[in-house]
Short mmCIF file of C-alpha atoms in Angstrom, two decimals:
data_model
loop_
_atom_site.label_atom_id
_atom_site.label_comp_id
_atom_site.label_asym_id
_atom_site.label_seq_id
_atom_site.Cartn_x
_atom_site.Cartn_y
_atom_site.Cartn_z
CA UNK A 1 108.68 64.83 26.68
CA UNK A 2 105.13 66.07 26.96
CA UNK A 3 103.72 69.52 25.09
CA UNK A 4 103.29 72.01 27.87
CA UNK A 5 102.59 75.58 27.57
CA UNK A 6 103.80 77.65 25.11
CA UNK A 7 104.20 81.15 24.05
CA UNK A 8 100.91 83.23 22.96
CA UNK A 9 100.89 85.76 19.88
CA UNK A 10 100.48 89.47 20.84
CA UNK A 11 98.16 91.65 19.12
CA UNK A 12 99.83 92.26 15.08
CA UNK A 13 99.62 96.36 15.89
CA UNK A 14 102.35 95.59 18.36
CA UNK A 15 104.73 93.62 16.12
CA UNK A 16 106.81 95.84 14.60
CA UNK A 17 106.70 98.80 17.14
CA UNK A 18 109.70 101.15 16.16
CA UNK A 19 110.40 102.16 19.89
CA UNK A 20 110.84 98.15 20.80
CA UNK A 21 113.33 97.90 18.28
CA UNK A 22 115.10 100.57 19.40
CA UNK A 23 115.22 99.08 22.69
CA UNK A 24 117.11 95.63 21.83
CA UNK A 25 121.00 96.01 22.55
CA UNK A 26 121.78 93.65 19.76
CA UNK A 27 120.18 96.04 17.60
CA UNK A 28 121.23 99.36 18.64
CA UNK A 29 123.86 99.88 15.67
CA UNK A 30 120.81 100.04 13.17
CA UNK A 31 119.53 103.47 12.30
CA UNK A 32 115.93 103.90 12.63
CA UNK A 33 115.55 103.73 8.54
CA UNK A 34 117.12 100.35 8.75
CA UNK A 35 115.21 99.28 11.58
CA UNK A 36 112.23 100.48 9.53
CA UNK A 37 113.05 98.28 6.48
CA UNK A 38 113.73 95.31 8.63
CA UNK A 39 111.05 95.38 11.39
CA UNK A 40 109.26 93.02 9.18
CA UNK A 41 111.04 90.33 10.40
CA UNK A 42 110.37 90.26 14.05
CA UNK A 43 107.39 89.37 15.99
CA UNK A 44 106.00 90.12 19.51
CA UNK A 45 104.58 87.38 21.42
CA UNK A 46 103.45 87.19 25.25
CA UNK A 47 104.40 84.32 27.61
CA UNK A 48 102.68 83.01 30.13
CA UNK A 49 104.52 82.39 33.83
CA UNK A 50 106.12 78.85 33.42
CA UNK A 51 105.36 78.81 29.41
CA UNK A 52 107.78 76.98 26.96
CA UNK A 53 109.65 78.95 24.23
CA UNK A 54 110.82 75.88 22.99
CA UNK A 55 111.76 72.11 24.83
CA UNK A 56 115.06 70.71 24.30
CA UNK A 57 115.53 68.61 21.69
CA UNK A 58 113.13 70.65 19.45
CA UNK A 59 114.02 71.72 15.73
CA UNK A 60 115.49 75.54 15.58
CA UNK A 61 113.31 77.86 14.19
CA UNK A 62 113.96 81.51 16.05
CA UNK A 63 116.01 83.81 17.69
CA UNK A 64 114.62 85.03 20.38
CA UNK A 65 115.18 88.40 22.39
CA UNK A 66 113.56 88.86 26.01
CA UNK A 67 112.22 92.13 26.20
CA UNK A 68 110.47 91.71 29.53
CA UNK A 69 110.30 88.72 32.23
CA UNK A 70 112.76 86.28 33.10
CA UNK A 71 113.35 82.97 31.24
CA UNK A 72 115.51 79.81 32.40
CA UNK A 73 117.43 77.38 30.19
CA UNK A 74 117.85 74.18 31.78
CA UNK A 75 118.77 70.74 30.84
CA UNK A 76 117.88 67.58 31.97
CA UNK A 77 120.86 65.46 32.94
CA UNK A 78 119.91 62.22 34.91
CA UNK A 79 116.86 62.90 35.51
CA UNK A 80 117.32 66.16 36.95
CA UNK A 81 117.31 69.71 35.25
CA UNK A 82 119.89 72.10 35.47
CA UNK A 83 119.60 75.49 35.02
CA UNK A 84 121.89 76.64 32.44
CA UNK A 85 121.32 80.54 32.57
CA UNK A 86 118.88 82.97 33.25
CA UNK A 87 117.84 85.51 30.65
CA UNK A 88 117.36 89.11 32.11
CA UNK A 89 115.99 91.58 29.46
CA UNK A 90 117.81 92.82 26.74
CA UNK A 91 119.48 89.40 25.97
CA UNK A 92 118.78 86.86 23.63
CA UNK A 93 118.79 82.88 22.86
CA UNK A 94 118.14 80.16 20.66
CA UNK A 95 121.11 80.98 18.61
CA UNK A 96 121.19 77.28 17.04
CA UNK A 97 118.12 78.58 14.70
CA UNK A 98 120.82 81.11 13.14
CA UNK A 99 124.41 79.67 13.44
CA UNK A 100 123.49 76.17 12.88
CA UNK A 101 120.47 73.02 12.26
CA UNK A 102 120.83 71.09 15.44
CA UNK A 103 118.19 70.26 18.14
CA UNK A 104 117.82 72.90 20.61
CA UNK A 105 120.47 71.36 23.39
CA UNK A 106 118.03 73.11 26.24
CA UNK A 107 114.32 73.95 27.47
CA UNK A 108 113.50 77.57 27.66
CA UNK A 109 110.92 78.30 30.14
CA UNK A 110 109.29 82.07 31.70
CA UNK A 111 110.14 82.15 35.33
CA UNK A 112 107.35 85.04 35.23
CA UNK A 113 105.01 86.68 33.38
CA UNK A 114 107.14 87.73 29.76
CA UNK A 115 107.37 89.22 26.57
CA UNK A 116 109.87 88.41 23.30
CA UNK A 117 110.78 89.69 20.16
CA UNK A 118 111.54 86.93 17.91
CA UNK A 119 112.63 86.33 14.33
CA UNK A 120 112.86 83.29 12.23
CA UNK A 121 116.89 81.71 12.07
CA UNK A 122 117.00 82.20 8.56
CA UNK A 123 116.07 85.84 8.75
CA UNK A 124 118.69 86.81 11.51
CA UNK A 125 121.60 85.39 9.32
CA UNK A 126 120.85 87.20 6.50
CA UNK A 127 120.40 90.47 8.87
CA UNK A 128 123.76 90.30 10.27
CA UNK A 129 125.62 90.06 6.48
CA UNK A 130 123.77 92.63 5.35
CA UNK A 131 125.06 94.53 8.68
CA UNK A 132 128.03 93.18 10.08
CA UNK A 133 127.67 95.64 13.49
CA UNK A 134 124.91 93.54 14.55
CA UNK A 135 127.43 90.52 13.94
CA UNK A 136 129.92 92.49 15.96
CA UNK A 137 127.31 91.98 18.67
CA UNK A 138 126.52 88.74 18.55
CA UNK A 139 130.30 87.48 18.83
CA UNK A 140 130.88 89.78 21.75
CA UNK A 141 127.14 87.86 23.27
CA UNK A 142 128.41 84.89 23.05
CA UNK A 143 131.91 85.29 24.27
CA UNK A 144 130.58 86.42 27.10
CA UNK A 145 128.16 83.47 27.45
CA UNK A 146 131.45 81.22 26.66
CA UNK A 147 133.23 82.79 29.36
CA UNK A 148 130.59 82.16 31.74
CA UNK A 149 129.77 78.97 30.72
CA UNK A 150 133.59 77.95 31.42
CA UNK A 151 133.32 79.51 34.82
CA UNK A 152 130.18 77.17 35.80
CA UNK A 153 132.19 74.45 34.57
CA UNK A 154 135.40 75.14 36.49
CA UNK A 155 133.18 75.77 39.56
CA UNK A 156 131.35 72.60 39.55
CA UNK A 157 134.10 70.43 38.84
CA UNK A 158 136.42 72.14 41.68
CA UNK A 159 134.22 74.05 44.70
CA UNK A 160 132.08 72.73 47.17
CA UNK A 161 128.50 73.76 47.36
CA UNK A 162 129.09 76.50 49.83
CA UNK A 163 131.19 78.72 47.60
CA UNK A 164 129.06 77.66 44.56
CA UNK A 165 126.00 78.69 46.15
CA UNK A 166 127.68 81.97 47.51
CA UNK A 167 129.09 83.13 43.81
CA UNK A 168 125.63 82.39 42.25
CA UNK A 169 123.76 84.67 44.56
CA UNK A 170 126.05 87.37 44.14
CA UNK A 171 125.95 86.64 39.97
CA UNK A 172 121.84 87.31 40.36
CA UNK A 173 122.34 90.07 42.54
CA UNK A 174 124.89 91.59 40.05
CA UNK A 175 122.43 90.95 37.24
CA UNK A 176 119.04 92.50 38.87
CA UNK A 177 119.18 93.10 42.38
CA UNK A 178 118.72 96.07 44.49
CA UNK A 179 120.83 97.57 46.27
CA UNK A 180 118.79 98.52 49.55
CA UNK A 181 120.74 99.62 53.62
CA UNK A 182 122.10 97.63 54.54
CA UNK A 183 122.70 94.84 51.49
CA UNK A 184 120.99 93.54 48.34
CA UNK A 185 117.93 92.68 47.04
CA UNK A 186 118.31 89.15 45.00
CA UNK A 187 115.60 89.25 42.05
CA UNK A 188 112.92 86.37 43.08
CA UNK A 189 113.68 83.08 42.65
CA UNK A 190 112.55 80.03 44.00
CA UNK A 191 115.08 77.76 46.07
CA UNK A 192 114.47 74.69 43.57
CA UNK A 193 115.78 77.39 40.95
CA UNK A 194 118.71 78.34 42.85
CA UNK A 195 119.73 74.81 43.76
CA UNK A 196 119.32 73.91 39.89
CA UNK A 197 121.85 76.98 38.67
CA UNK A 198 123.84 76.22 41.30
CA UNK A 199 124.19 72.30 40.61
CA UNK A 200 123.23 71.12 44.22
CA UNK A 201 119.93 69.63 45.66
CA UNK A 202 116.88 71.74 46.90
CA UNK A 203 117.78 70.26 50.44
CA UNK A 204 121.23 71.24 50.70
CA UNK A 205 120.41 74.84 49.42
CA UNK A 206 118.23 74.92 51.80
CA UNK A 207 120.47 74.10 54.62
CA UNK A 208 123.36 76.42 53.56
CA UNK A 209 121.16 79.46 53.52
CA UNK A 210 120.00 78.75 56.63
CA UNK A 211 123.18 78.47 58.00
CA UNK A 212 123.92 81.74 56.36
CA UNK A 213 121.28 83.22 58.19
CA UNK A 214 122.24 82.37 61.28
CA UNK A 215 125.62 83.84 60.50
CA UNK A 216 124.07 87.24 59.41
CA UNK A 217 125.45 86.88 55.95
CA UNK A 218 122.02 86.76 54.10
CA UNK A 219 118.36 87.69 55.01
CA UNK A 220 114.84 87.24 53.87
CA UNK A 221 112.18 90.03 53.38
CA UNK A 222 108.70 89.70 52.11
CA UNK A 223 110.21 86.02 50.72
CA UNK A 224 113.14 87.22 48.82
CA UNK A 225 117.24 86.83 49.64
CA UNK A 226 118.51 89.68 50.72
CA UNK A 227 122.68 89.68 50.80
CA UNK A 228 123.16 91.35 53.93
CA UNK A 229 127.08 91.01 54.20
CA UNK A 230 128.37 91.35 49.91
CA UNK A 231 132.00 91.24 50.98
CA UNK A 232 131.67 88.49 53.30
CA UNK A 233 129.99 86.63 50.57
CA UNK A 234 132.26 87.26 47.84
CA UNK A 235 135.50 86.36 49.99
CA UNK A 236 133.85 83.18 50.86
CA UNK A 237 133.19 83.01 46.59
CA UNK A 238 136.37 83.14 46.08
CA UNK A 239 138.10 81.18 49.12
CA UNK A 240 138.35 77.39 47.88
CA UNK A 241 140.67 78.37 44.60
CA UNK A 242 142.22 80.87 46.27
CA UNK A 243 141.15 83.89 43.92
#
């Protein structure tokens, strides 16, 4: 795979701001004293719209929390990617850098214009022995990214696109959209990004949310999904397994 864009280094003033560190979830048990001892250890760096983090198959090297933007991890599998998850604000990735020495087993790439606060593997291991809270976190992070996982799994072994497409829409809206009269705002995406979380083609996404459209279930405005009928949506979700 090819070098493409990466992530740029912020101005050094803005690397260990006190207030940013305050900000991060999976830091919030840490007094500001502590914070001030470690803050050392992290770094701010801008990324640019559709800039790498890091390519799949790469060596670990960081942790990385998203404090602004929206990032996708996606792996390619037959020549296609798939979009693994999207990272809102607040959450982090690249935990292979801390709880193990394996290849990065995804890309990460900036849907949008973004900003991180990242620390080196090594660093982040030590941090959570010397404060097991922040360890608290991280197993509560990534049962809930296990849980989810297994729920992509189970859907795209068992459901057809329909309800696959329909429970990732409301998922995004749950995550970031806005709630407007009547329905919800989905945060932007593209439809090749929608088709890729959802495991489907571009095409057939395509096709279903037209045909959603024409059933007053979803809308556009100004180029984004809105969900103009949520319960209709979820019941169709949940209607192939019988939830």
């Amino acid at each position: 795979m090819s070098r493409l864009p990466r992530a740029s280094r912020l101005d050094d003033r803005s690397v260990s701001d006190l207030d940013t560190l305050r900000s991060i979830p999976l830091l919030s048990s840490l007094t500001d004293e502590q914070l001030t001892h470690e803050r050392h250890l992290f770094r701010k760096r801008a990324v640019a719209k559709h800039g790498y983090l890091f390519l799949e198959g790469d060596p670990p090297e960081r942790l990385i929390i998203l404090l602004k933007g929206r990032i996708k991890l996606t792996r390619t599998s037959e020549g296609k990617d798939v979009i693994l998850r999207l990272v809102e604000p607040g959450d982090w990735f690249g935990g292979v850098a801390a709880f193990g020495r394996r290849a990065h087993p995804y890309s990460a790439q900036a849907l949008e214009p973004s900003v991180i606060m990242d620390i080196r593997g090594e660093d982040f291991a030590q941090l959570m022995t010397r404060y097991p809270a922040v360890a608290q976190q991280v197993i509560e992070g990534l049962t809930v990214q296990l849980i989810e996982a297994h729920e992509m799994i189970r859907r795209l072994a068992l459901e057809p696109v329909e309800p696959r497409l329909a429970y990732t829409l409301l998922q995004l809206a749950g995550r970031g959209g806005a709630r407007i009269t009547p329905g919800i705002v989905v945060p932007t995406i593209t439809r090749q990004n929608l088709a890729e979380l959802a495991g489907t083609t571009v095409e057939t996404a395509i096709r279903v949310l037209s045909k959603w459209k024409r059933a007053e279930l979803v809308r556009e405005d100004n180029g984004r999904i809105v969900i103009a009928d949520p319960a209709a949506l979820d019941a169709l979700a949940r209607r192939e397994l019988g939830e």
